[in-house]
Short mmCIF file of C-alpha atoms and ligand atoms in Angstrom, two decimals:
data_model
loop_
_atom_site.label_atom_id
_atom_site.label_comp_id
_atom_site.label_asym_id
_atom_site.label_seq_id
_atom_site.Cartn_x
_atom_site.Cartn_y
_atom_site.Cartn_z
CA UNK E 1 5.39 -7.45 -37.41
CA UNK E 2 4.53 -10.97 -37.89
CA UNK E 3 4.89 -13.39 -35.06
CA UNK E 4 7.82 -15.23 -36.78
CA UNK E 5 9.64 -11.68 -36.91
CA UNK E 6 8.45 -10.90 -33.14
CA UNK E 7 10.06 -14.26 -32.09
CA UNK E 8 13.30 -13.70 -33.99
CA UNK E 9 13.69 -9.92 -32.58
CA UNK E 10 12.92 -11.26 -29.06
CA UNK E 11 15.22 -14.07 -29.13
CA UNK E 12 17.97 -12.03 -30.45
CA UNK E 13 17.46 -9.52 -27.56
CA UNK E 14 16.89 -12.24 -24.87
CA UNK E 15 20.05 -13.92 -26.22
CA UNK E 16 22.05 -10.86 -26.17
CA UNK E 17 21.20 -10.27 -22.55
CA UNK E 18 22.28 -13.78 -21.62
CA UNK E 19 18.46 -14.70 -21.02
CA UNK E 20 17.95 -16.93 -24.04
CA UNK E 21 17.06 -20.04 -21.84
CA UNK E 22 13.44 -18.68 -21.39
CA UNK E 23 12.84 -19.99 -25.11
CA UNK E 24 13.83 -23.58 -24.10
CA UNK E 25 10.18 -24.86 -24.35
CA UNK E 26 9.04 -22.52 -27.11
CA UNK E 27 8.73 -25.27 -29.68
CA UNK E 28 6.40 -27.38 -27.66
CA UNK E 29 3.77 -24.47 -27.08
CA UNK E 30 0.62 -24.15 -28.98
CA UNK E 31 0.28 -21.08 -31.12
CA UNK E 32 -1.97 -19.31 -28.84
CA UNK E 33 0.55 -19.99 -26.01
CA UNK E 34 3.63 -18.68 -28.07
CA UNK E 35 1.68 -15.34 -28.81
CA UNK E 36 0.89 -14.85 -25.13
CA UNK E 37 4.44 -15.73 -24.15
CA UNK E 38 5.96 -13.49 -26.71
CA UNK E 39 3.62 -10.59 -25.64
CA UNK E 40 4.81 -10.97 -22.03
CA UNK E 41 8.50 -11.35 -23.13
CA UNK E 42 7.85 -8.03 -25.10
CA UNK E 43 6.83 -6.28 -22.04
CA UNK E 44 10.39 -6.88 -20.11
CA UNK E 45 12.55 -3.95 -19.87
CA UNK E 46 15.79 -6.08 -20.44
CA UNK E 47 18.20 -3.07 -20.06
CA UNK E 48 16.54 -2.16 -16.87
CA UNK E 49 16.91 -5.85 -15.71
CA UNK E 50 20.44 -6.07 -16.75
CA UNK E 51 21.11 -2.72 -14.70
CA UNK E 52 19.34 -4.23 -11.74
CA UNK E 53 21.25 -7.59 -11.99
CA UNK E 54 24.49 -5.64 -12.15
CA UNK E 55 23.61 -3.77 -9.01
CA UNK E 56 22.49 -0.54 -10.64
CA UNK E 57 19.17 1.48 -10.44
CA UNK E 58 18.61 0.27 -6.74
CA UNK E 59 17.69 2.32 -3.73
CA UNK E 60 20.73 3.87 -1.94
CA UNK E 61 20.75 6.11 1.10
CA UNK E 62 23.73 7.59 2.79
CA UNK E 63 23.37 5.95 6.21
CA UNK E 64 26.25 8.17 7.48
CA UNK E 65 24.37 11.46 7.53
CA UNK E 66 20.72 10.33 8.52
CA UNK E 67 18.93 12.42 11.11
CA UNK E 68 15.53 11.91 12.62
CA UNK E 69 13.09 13.74 10.33
CA UNK E 70 11.11 16.72 11.94
CA UNK E 71 7.38 15.88 12.66
CA UNK E 72 4.40 17.70 13.63
CA UNK E 73 3.50 16.34 17.18
CA UNK E 74 0.44 14.24 17.91
CA UNK E 75 -2.36 17.10 18.30
CA UNK E 76 -0.10 19.95 17.47
CA UNK E 77 -1.81 20.94 14.09
CA UNK E 78 -3.16 24.31 14.14
CA UNK E 79 -7.03 24.64 14.19
CA UNK E 80 -6.90 26.24 10.65
CA UNK E 81 -5.69 22.92 9.27
CA UNK E 82 -9.23 21.30 9.80
CA UNK E 83 -10.86 24.09 8.04
CA UNK E 84 -8.82 24.10 5.24
CA UNK E 85 -8.98 20.39 4.79
CA UNK E 86 -12.80 20.49 5.15
CA UNK E 87 -13.02 23.21 2.58
CA UNK E 88 -11.07 20.77 0.29
CA UNK E 89 -13.41 17.98 0.90
CA UNK E 90 -16.49 20.23 0.50
CA UNK E 91 -15.47 21.42 -2.77
CA UNK E 92 -14.97 17.85 -4.06
CA UNK E 93 -11.08 18.28 -4.42
CA UNK E 94 -10.07 15.15 -2.73
CA UNK E 95 -9.83 11.56 -4.08
CA UNK E 96 -9.21 8.31 -2.42
CA UNK E 97 -6.44 6.05 -3.51
CA UNK E 98 -5.86 2.45 -2.36
CA UNK E 99 -2.76 0.41 -3.43
CA UNK E 100 -4.10 -3.30 -3.66
CA UNK E 101 -1.62 -4.65 -5.94
CA UNK E 102 0.35 -6.77 -3.47
CA UNK E 103 0.40 -10.49 -3.34
CA UNK E 104 -0.40 -10.92 0.20
CA UNK E 105 1.89 -13.83 0.45
CA UNK E 106 2.52 -13.53 4.34
CA UNK E 107 -1.23 -13.55 4.92
CA UNK E 108 -1.76 -16.69 2.95
CA UNK E 109 -5.43 -15.46 1.80
CA UNK E 110 -6.53 -16.86 -1.53
CA UNK E 111 -7.82 -13.93 -3.31
CA UNK E 112 -7.00 -10.13 -3.39
CA UNK E 113 -6.35 -8.93 0.14
CA UNK E 114 -9.00 -6.32 -0.04
CA UNK E 115 -11.48 -9.16 0.05
CA UNK E 116 -10.15 -10.31 3.43
CA UNK E 117 -12.95 -10.24 6.30
CA UNK E 118 -11.28 -7.81 8.41
CA UNK E 119 -13.64 -6.36 11.14
CA UNK E 120 -13.99 -7.49 14.67
CA UNK E 121 -17.63 -8.77 14.75
CA UNK E 122 -19.23 -8.65 11.54
CA UNK E 123 -16.18 -9.59 9.35
CA UNK E 124 -16.64 -7.02 6.65
CA UNK E 125 -14.05 -7.20 4.01
CA UNK E 126 -11.54 -4.31 3.74
CA UNK E 127 -12.89 -2.96 0.46
CA UNK E 128 -16.21 -2.74 2.17
CA UNK E 129 -14.73 -1.06 4.98
CA UNK E 130 -13.28 1.63 2.93
CA UNK E 131 -16.31 2.16 0.65
CA UNK E 132 -18.44 2.66 3.67
CA UNK E 133 -16.04 5.07 5.05
CA UNK E 134 -15.83 7.04 1.76
CA UNK E 135 -19.53 7.01 1.77
CA UNK E 136 -19.99 8.53 5.24
CA UNK E 137 -17.35 11.12 4.33
CA UNK E 138 -19.20 11.90 1.14
CA UNK E 139 -22.55 12.42 3.14
CA UNK E 140 -20.67 14.65 5.69
CA UNK E 141 -19.09 16.94 3.28
CA UNK E 142 -21.70 16.77 0.66
CA UNK E 143 -19.10 15.96 -2.00
CA UNK E 144 -18.13 12.78 -4.23
CA UNK E 145 -14.94 11.20 -3.37
CA UNK E 146 -13.81 9.33 -6.47
CA UNK E 147 -11.97 6.09 -5.55
CA UNK E 148 -8.97 4.91 -7.48
CA UNK E 149 -7.74 1.51 -6.82
CA UNK E 150 -4.45 -0.04 -8.08
CA UNK E 151 -4.66 -3.82 -8.65
CA UNK E 152 -2.03 -5.88 -10.24
CA UNK E 153 -2.34 -8.03 -13.43
CA UNK E 154 -2.24 -10.89 -10.99
CA UNK E 155 -5.47 -9.92 -8.99
CA UNK E 156 -7.18 -7.48 -11.29
CA UNK E 157 -9.61 -9.70 -12.70
CA UNK E 158 -10.69 -11.19 -9.13
CA UNK E 159 -10.83 -7.48 -7.77
CA UNK E 160 -13.17 -6.46 -10.48
CA UNK E 161 -15.52 -9.47 -9.86
CA UNK E 162 -15.66 -8.75 -6.13
CA UNK E 163 -16.64 -5.21 -6.75
CA UNK E 164 -19.27 -6.29 -9.39
CA UNK E 165 -20.53 -9.23 -7.02
CA UNK E 166 -20.89 -6.72 -4.38
CA UNK E 167 -22.77 -4.27 -6.53
CA UNK E 168 -20.03 -1.87 -6.15
CA UNK E 169 -20.84 -1.45 -2.47
CA UNK E 170 -23.61 0.92 -3.42
CA UNK E 171 -21.13 3.29 -5.19
CA UNK E 172 -21.64 4.71 -8.55
CA UNK E 173 -19.20 2.35 -10.67
CA UNK E 174 -18.11 5.59 -12.61
CA UNK E 175 -16.81 6.86 -9.30
CA UNK E 176 -14.60 3.75 -8.68
CA UNK E 177 -11.56 3.48 -10.98
CA UNK E 178 -9.73 0.16 -10.93
CA UNK E 179 -6.41 -0.10 -12.71
CA UNK E 180 -3.60 -2.74 -12.83
CA UNK E 181 0.09 -1.90 -11.98
CA UNK E 182 2.96 -3.06 -14.00
CA UNK E 183 5.27 -6.14 -13.31
CA UNK E 184 8.96 -7.06 -13.00
CA UNK E 185 10.47 -10.32 -13.57
CA UNK E 186 11.86 -12.23 -10.67
CA UNK E 187 15.59 -13.55 -11.04
CA UNK E 188 17.48 -16.44 -9.64
CA UNK E 189 20.42 -15.50 -7.32
CA UNK E 190 22.60 -15.91 -10.42
CA UNK E 191 20.77 -13.33 -12.50
CA UNK E 192 18.59 -15.54 -14.75
CA UNK E 193 15.00 -14.95 -15.55
CA UNK E 194 12.57 -17.70 -14.23
CA UNK E 195 10.13 -19.85 -16.14
CA UNK E 196 7.03 -20.46 -14.12
CA UNK E 197 5.62 -22.54 -16.69
CA UNK E 198 6.92 -23.71 -20.26
CA UNK E 199 5.35 -20.47 -21.61
CA UNK E 200 5.40 -17.82 -19.04
CA UNK E 201 7.91 -15.86 -16.87
CA UNK E 202 7.80 -15.69 -13.09
CA UNK E 203 6.74 -11.90 -12.44
CA UNK E 204 5.92 -9.96 -9.48
CA UNK E 205 3.91 -6.70 -9.22
CA UNK E 206 6.39 -3.80 -9.39
CA UNK E 207 5.94 -2.62 -5.85
CA UNK E 208 3.49 0.07 -4.48
CA UNK E 209 6.02 2.70 -6.08
CA UNK E 210 4.60 1.31 -9.40
CA UNK E 211 1.58 3.46 -8.57
CA UNK E 212 3.12 6.53 -9.85
CA UNK E 213 3.53 5.13 -13.33
CA UNK E 214 0.27 3.15 -13.44
CA UNK E 215 -1.77 6.13 -12.18
CA UNK E 216 -0.39 7.82 -15.40
CA UNK E 217 -0.32 5.21 -17.84
CA UNK E 218 -4.00 3.93 -16.75
CA UNK E 219 -5.51 7.41 -17.49
CA UNK E 220 -6.44 7.76 -13.61
CA UNK E 221 -4.61 10.73 -13.39
CA UNK E 222 -6.19 12.33 -16.37
CA UNK E 223 -9.65 11.36 -14.76
CA UNK E 224 -8.69 13.11 -11.69
CA UNK E 225 -7.71 16.22 -13.41
CA UNK E 226 -10.93 16.09 -15.43
CA UNK E 227 -12.79 15.84 -12.16
CA UNK E 228 -10.95 18.69 -10.66
CA UNK E 229 -9.31 16.71 -7.94
CA UNK E 230 -6.24 18.33 -6.40
CA UNK E 231 -5.38 16.03 -3.69
CA UNK E 232 -5.08 12.47 -3.26
CA UNK E 233 -5.58 10.47 0.01
CA UNK E 234 -3.18 7.54 -0.44
CA UNK E 235 -3.46 4.35 1.74
CA UNK E 236 -2.70 0.61 1.68
CA UNK E 237 -5.52 -2.24 1.43
CA UNK E 238 -4.39 -3.78 4.58
CA UNK E 239 -5.11 -1.12 7.21
CA UNK E 240 -8.91 -1.21 8.16
CA UNK E 241 -8.35 1.93 10.55
CA UNK E 242 -7.08 4.35 7.86
CA UNK E 243 -8.79 7.55 8.08
CA UNK E 244 -9.41 8.26 4.42
CA UNK E 245 -10.86 11.80 4.67
CA UNK E 246 -8.94 13.16 7.46
CA UNK E 247 -9.52 17.15 7.11
CA UNK E 248 -6.67 17.91 9.58
CA UNK E 249 -4.02 15.88 7.63
CA UNK E 250 -5.37 17.08 4.31
CA UNK E 251 -5.44 20.75 5.52
CA UNK E 252 -1.79 20.75 6.86
CA UNK E 253 -0.49 19.05 3.54
CA UNK E 254 -2.31 21.67 1.58
CA UNK E 255 -1.39 24.62 3.63
CA UNK E 256 0.23 27.47 1.55
CA UNK E 257 3.00 28.26 3.98
CA UNK E 258 5.61 26.04 1.72
CA UNK E 259 5.91 23.28 4.39
CA UNK E 260 4.59 20.77 1.89
CA UNK E 261 1.83 20.53 -0.61
CA UNK E 262 3.33 17.68 -2.93
CA UNK E 263 3.56 14.79 -0.63
CA UNK E 264 2.88 14.48 3.05
CA UNK E 265 2.79 11.55 5.61
CA UNK E 266 1.62 10.33 8.75
CA UNK E 267 3.72 8.55 11.19
CA UNK E 268 3.29 6.71 14.56
CA UNK E 269 5.58 6.56 17.36
CA UNK E 270 7.44 3.14 17.10
CA UNK E 271 6.36 0.49 19.55
CA UNK E 272 9.99 -0.66 20.17
CA UNK E 273 13.24 -0.60 18.34
CA UNK E 274 12.50 -3.86 16.61
CA UNK E 275 9.43 -3.01 15.11
CA UNK E 276 9.51 -3.88 11.53
CA UNK E 277 8.42 -0.47 9.91
CA UNK E 278 10.02 2.16 7.82
CA UNK E 279 11.43 5.25 9.67
CA UNK E 280 11.18 8.76 8.57
CA UNK E 281 14.74 10.36 8.39
CA UNK E 282 16.52 13.43 7.08
CA UNK E 283 19.05 12.77 4.44
CA UNK E 284 20.42 15.05 1.93
CA UNK E 285 18.26 17.82 2.69
CA UNK E 286 15.06 15.72 2.07
CA UNK E 287 12.66 13.69 4.08
CA UNK E 288 12.99 10.06 3.48
CA UNK E 289 11.74 6.68 4.68
CA UNK E 290 14.36 4.06 5.48
CA UNK E 291 13.26 0.56 5.48
CA UNK E 292 13.77 -1.21 8.72
CA UNK E 293 16.04 -3.87 7.10
CA UNK E 294 18.33 -1.15 5.57
CA UNK E 295 18.72 0.81 8.84
CA UNK E 296 22.06 0.18 10.67
CA UNK E 297 21.38 -1.46 13.85
CA UNK E 298 23.20 1.30 15.90
CA UNK E 299 20.76 3.96 14.52
CA UNK E 300 17.79 1.44 15.15
CA UNK E 301 18.73 1.30 18.60
CA UNK E 302 20.07 4.88 19.24
CA UNK E 303 18.16 6.70 22.08
CA UNK E 304 18.26 10.43 23.10
CA UNK E 305 19.07 11.92 26.49
CA UNK E 306 15.63 10.96 27.86
CA UNK E 307 16.04 7.43 26.86
CA UNK E 308 13.60 7.51 23.95
CA UNK E 309 14.24 6.17 20.39
CA UNK E 310 15.93 8.66 18.49
CA UNK E 311 14.64 7.49 15.13
CA UNK E 312 11.10 6.87 16.42
CA UNK E 313 8.95 8.00 13.50
CA UNK E 314 7.47 4.84 12.12
CA UNK E 315 5.95 5.07 8.61
CA UNK E 316 2.24 3.75 8.40
CA UNK E 317 2.07 4.24 4.72
CA UNK E 318 -0.56 6.89 4.50
CA UNK E 319 0.22 9.98 2.35
CA UNK E 320 -1.62 12.78 1.04
CA UNK E 321 -0.24 13.52 -2.55
CA UNK E 322 -1.10 16.56 -4.75
CA UNK E 323 -2.21 15.97 -8.34
CA UNK E 324 0.16 18.55 -9.53
CA UNK E 325 3.12 16.63 -8.02
CA UNK E 326 1.83 13.22 -9.63
CA UNK E 327 1.64 15.47 -12.91
CA UNK E 328 4.99 16.87 -12.45
CA UNK E 329 6.65 13.75 -11.90
CA UNK E 330 5.03 11.43 -14.56
CA UNK E 331 5.20 13.87 -17.34
CA UNK E 332 9.15 14.16 -16.68
CA UNK E 333 11.57 11.37 -16.87
CA UNK E 334 11.58 10.16 -13.45
CA UNK E 335 12.43 6.81 -12.13
CA UNK E 336 11.90 5.37 -8.68
CA UNK E 337 14.80 3.24 -7.37
CA UNK E 338 14.20 -0.47 -6.86
CA UNK E 339 14.61 -2.23 -3.73
CA UNK E 340 15.48 -6.13 -4.01
CA UNK E 341 14.12 -8.78 -1.78
CA UNK E 342 14.91 -12.58 -1.50
CA UNK E 343 11.52 -14.37 -1.89
CA UNK E 344 10.06 -18.03 -2.55
CA UNK E 345 9.12 -17.87 -6.26
CA UNK E 346 7.39 -20.89 -7.68
CA UNK E 347 9.43 -22.18 -10.93
CA UNK E 348 9.04 -24.63 -13.64
CA UNK E 349 11.03 -27.72 -13.01
CA UNK E 350 11.94 -29.30 -16.22
CA UNK E 351 12.88 -32.79 -14.66
CA UNK E 352 9.71 -33.13 -12.77
CA UNK E 353 7.55 -31.12 -15.56
CA UNK E 354 5.76 -29.44 -12.85
CA UNK E 355 5.74 -26.19 -10.88
CA UNK E 356 7.72 -26.39 -7.81
CA UNK E 357 6.90 -24.33 -4.51
CA UNK E 358 10.27 -23.92 -3.06
CA UNK E 359 10.41 -23.99 0.84
CA UNK E 360 13.29 -21.55 0.89
CA UNK E 361 13.90 -18.17 -0.71
CA UNK E 362 15.48 -19.06 -4.30
CA UNK E 363 14.90 -15.74 -6.13
CA UNK E 364 15.13 -11.88 -6.21
CA UNK E 365 12.10 -9.74 -6.47
CA UNK E 366 12.56 -6.13 -7.43
CA UNK E 367 9.90 -3.63 -6.21
CA UNK E 368 9.69 0.06 -6.19
CA UNK E 369 8.28 1.90 -3.00
CA UNK E 370 6.11 4.81 -3.18
CA UNK E 371 7.74 6.59 -0.27
CA UNK E 372 10.79 7.01 -2.23
CA UNK E 373 8.87 9.65 -4.10
CA UNK E 374 9.37 11.98 -0.98
CA UNK E 375 13.02 12.62 -2.18
CA UNK E 376 11.54 13.99 -5.38
CA UNK E 377 9.29 16.38 -3.51
CA UNK E 378 10.54 20.34 -3.11
CA UNK E 379 9.10 19.88 0.65
CA UNK E 380 7.29 17.57 2.65
CA UNK E 381 5.95 17.26 6.11
CA UNK E 382 5.26 14.39 8.46
CA UNK E 383 2.48 14.59 10.92
CA UNK E 384 2.26 12.17 13.98
CA UNK E 385 -0.98 10.26 14.78
CA UNK E 386 -1.99 7.83 17.42
CA UNK E 387 -1.32 4.17 16.71
CA UNK E 388 -4.71 2.91 18.09
CA UNK E 389 -6.58 5.57 16.10
CA UNK E 390 -5.33 4.76 12.65
CA UNK E 391 -2.93 1.76 12.15
CA UNK E 392 -4.14 -1.82 12.59
CA UNK E 393 -2.44 -3.47 9.66
CA UNK E 394 -3.04 -7.13 8.65
CA UNK E 395 -0.10 -8.48 6.94
CA UNK E 396 0.62 -11.83 8.76
CA UNK E 397 -1.50 -14.96 9.45
CA UNK E 398 -0.58 -14.67 13.03
CA UNK E 399 1.51 -12.81 15.85
CA UNK E 400 2.32 -8.98 15.20
CA UNK E 401 0.14 -7.48 12.35
CA UNK E 402 -2.29 -10.19 12.04
CA UNK E 403 -6.08 -10.38 11.98
CA UNK E 404 -5.86 -11.04 15.71
CA UNK E 405 -3.75 -8.00 16.55
CA UNK E 406 -5.83 -5.90 14.19
CA UNK E 407 -9.09 -6.81 15.88
CA UNK E 408 -7.53 -5.98 19.22
CA UNK E 409 -6.41 -2.56 18.01
CA UNK E 410 -10.00 -1.98 16.29
CA UNK E 411 -11.56 -2.85 19.63
CA UNK E 412 -9.23 -0.50 21.43
CA UNK E 413 -9.84 2.35 19.33
CA UNK E 414 -13.77 1.96 19.73
CA UNK E 415 -13.37 1.34 23.33
CA UNK E 416 -11.51 4.72 23.53
CA UNK E 417 -14.33 6.57 21.65
CA UNK E 418 -16.91 5.03 23.99
CA UNK E 419 -15.15 5.84 27.07
CA UNK E 420 -14.86 9.54 25.84
CA UNK E 421 -18.78 9.61 26.23
CA UNK E 422 -18.89 8.07 29.60
CA UNK E 423 -19.35 4.36 28.62
CA UNK E 424 -17.46 2.06 31.14
CA UNK E 425 -15.53 -0.56 29.11
CA UNK E 426 -14.03 -3.58 30.49
CA UNK E 427 -10.19 -3.66 30.18
CA UNK E 428 -7.64 -6.49 30.56
CA UNK E 429 -4.65 -5.58 32.97
CA UNK E 430 -2.59 -4.75 29.90
CA UNK E 431 -5.05 -2.08 28.89
CA UNK E 432 -6.66 -3.90 25.92
CA UNK E 433 -10.45 -3.55 25.84
CA UNK E 434 -11.94 -7.01 27.20
CA UNK E 435 -14.69 -6.77 24.52
CA UNK E 436 -15.13 -6.96 20.62
CA UNK E 437 -16.42 -3.56 19.39
CA UNK E 438 -17.13 -2.57 16.02
CA UNK E 439 -18.51 0.85 15.07
CA UNK E 440 -19.52 1.29 11.52
CA UNK E 441 -18.39 4.50 9.65
CA UNK E 442 -21.95 5.76 9.06
CA UNK E 443 -22.34 5.71 13.03
CA UNK E 444 -19.06 7.56 13.56
CA UNK E 445 -15.94 8.55 11.69
CA UNK E 446 -14.33 9.75 14.92
CA UNK E 447 -15.10 9.95 18.51
CA UNK E 448 -16.95 13.15 18.66
CA UNK E 449 -19.56 11.75 16.23
CA UNK E 450 -20.85 9.42 18.96
CA UNK E 451 -21.98 12.60 20.95
CA UNK E 452 -25.69 12.08 19.99
CA UNK E 453 -25.66 8.27 19.84
CA UNK E 454 -27.52 6.04 22.00
CA UNK E 455 -24.76 4.17 24.03
CA UNK E 456 -24.83 1.58 26.57
CA UNK E 457 -23.70 2.65 30.04
CA UNK E 458 -21.14 -0.23 30.14
CA UNK E 459 -19.64 -3.01 28.24
CA UNK E 460 -18.86 -6.15 29.96
CA UNK E 461 -15.94 -8.39 29.82
CA UNK E 462 -16.10 -10.77 26.89
CA UNK E 463 -19.19 -9.07 25.31
CA UNK E 464 -19.65 -7.89 21.83
CA UNK E 465 -21.02 -4.58 20.42
CA UNK E 466 -21.80 -3.49 17.04
CA UNK E 467 -22.80 0.20 16.60
P1 UTP I 501 3.17 -5.25 1.56
O1 UTP I 501 4.48 -4.65 1.46
O2 UTP I 501 2.68 -5.45 2.79
O3 UTP I 501 3.33 -6.57 0.44
O4 UTP I 501 2.29 -4.25 0.70
P2 UTP I 501 1.80 -7.54 0.22
O5 UTP I 501 2.37 -7.89 -1.54
O6 UTP I 501 0.79 -7.03 0.35
O7 UTP I 501 2.21 -8.70 1.16
P3 UTP I 501 3.41 -9.82 1.07
O8 UTP I 501 4.64 -9.04 1.39
O9 UTP I 501 3.42 -10.53 -0.05
O10 UTP I 501 2.90 -10.65 2.26
C1 UTP I 501 1.74 -3.05 1.38
C2 UTP I 501 0.71 -2.45 0.44
O11 UTP I 501 1.20 -2.16 -0.92
C3 UTP I 501 0.31 -2.84 -1.91
C4 UTP I 501 -0.19 -3.79 -1.06
O12 UTP I 501 -1.33 -4.44 -1.84
C5 UTP I 501 -0.58 -3.40 0.19
O13 UTP I 501 -1.68 -2.52 0.28
N1 UTP I 501 1.28 -3.10 -2.95
C6 UTP I 501 2.39 -3.97 -2.61
C7 UTP I 501 0.96 -2.96 -4.27
O14 UTP I 501 0.00 -2.34 -4.64
N2 UTP I 501 1.74 -3.43 -5.23
C8 UTP I 501 2.79 -4.12 -4.91
O15 UTP I 501 3.56 -4.37 -5.95
C9 UTP I 501 3.18 -4.36 -3.54
#
């Protein structure tokens, strides 16, 4: 099709959907800018956008039937689970999968979040933390663990450059597969697409749920199958404490007792009712995650006969997902629902002839969430884990879930590991470690690995230790 024909067809389609305003600067664009803009417009799924504007295609859970989801309590996994997980790892059937396509707006870091210096003493960036952990697991299990990383069109080039500049963290580049997710256009509160410049739409990555489509369309899934991968260890880029190759969790998930096998999840007990995490629930005979913002307050605050939160199973966005499940979903006609969020989206102001950064939310972003795939599983299990062992997210610049809180949890975890081997660690009255402690994955992937390490007898208040 000639550019002229493409323009006519797109103008007609956008007009028909009440979105013809996006062409208002088209006449002033250079030929190259016109071509790029038409290519971007051609990607927009106008019928889907129209459905979403009209309120369809969105996530809906019947809150009146919600029950807490059953969970395998901390430490209650049978010993056979670890054996099964280790067998999977040794056989090279496990891949790592990081979703790193988010915009990280709350943290405000310029650059992909995976490049953020996350560790307590040496400030190693998140991508390095994961690469080193994968390398240590590969050594332990004598296997290759291919690593799939979902970027977005907005950070893909910078992520590639970071890996290249860091010599792929010593990994074979062919075992590291970066691919971008799709995008969704943002809309104004009255349902209009937004120009972020005269020749481009304001778009956002289509949510971590976009991973399921992108893993298929990028060829990553085919690559996994060609390598004989059976299980995928899914995690977010913002949690430096994630255990990527956890044999107990993988073994539970892959057990042949019919309890899961398609998509399993880890949870931690919620800190308090107000904590902003999704909660595992049962609805319609399925395990689902209900976002904190969607949960009615009377359920969020409900307590049981012992005074404990009834809906207590906080999601930490760690899943084991089988390749067979990904294949089943993506080869069929599946669609995850979209969630809408009010956000600040920079837009092109015709009067000022400039991009304006709004100070208040001015737009709606649509995102799919990966946990909505749980409702598409036949069965699914949830395993409890200890917050200090596995969850130190970096989301905000300060306060909860910030670099400072993550550092404290990282030090707390490592303090606990050292104490199990007789080291006396200074603690504050609230129980936090009063020292900055970093342990490299090469030294220990879990507490037991320190059994043969040379350890100091004590760690004084205010000191630093790197092992
Ligand atoms: P968050 O929900 O914390 O969002 O993502 P974010 O985009 O990183 O940060 P904010 O909300 O703009 O501050 C959780 C995880 O999901 C990934 C993120 O990279 C992070 O690992 N993610 C999120 C994607 O991969 N794609 C998306 O479209 C959204």
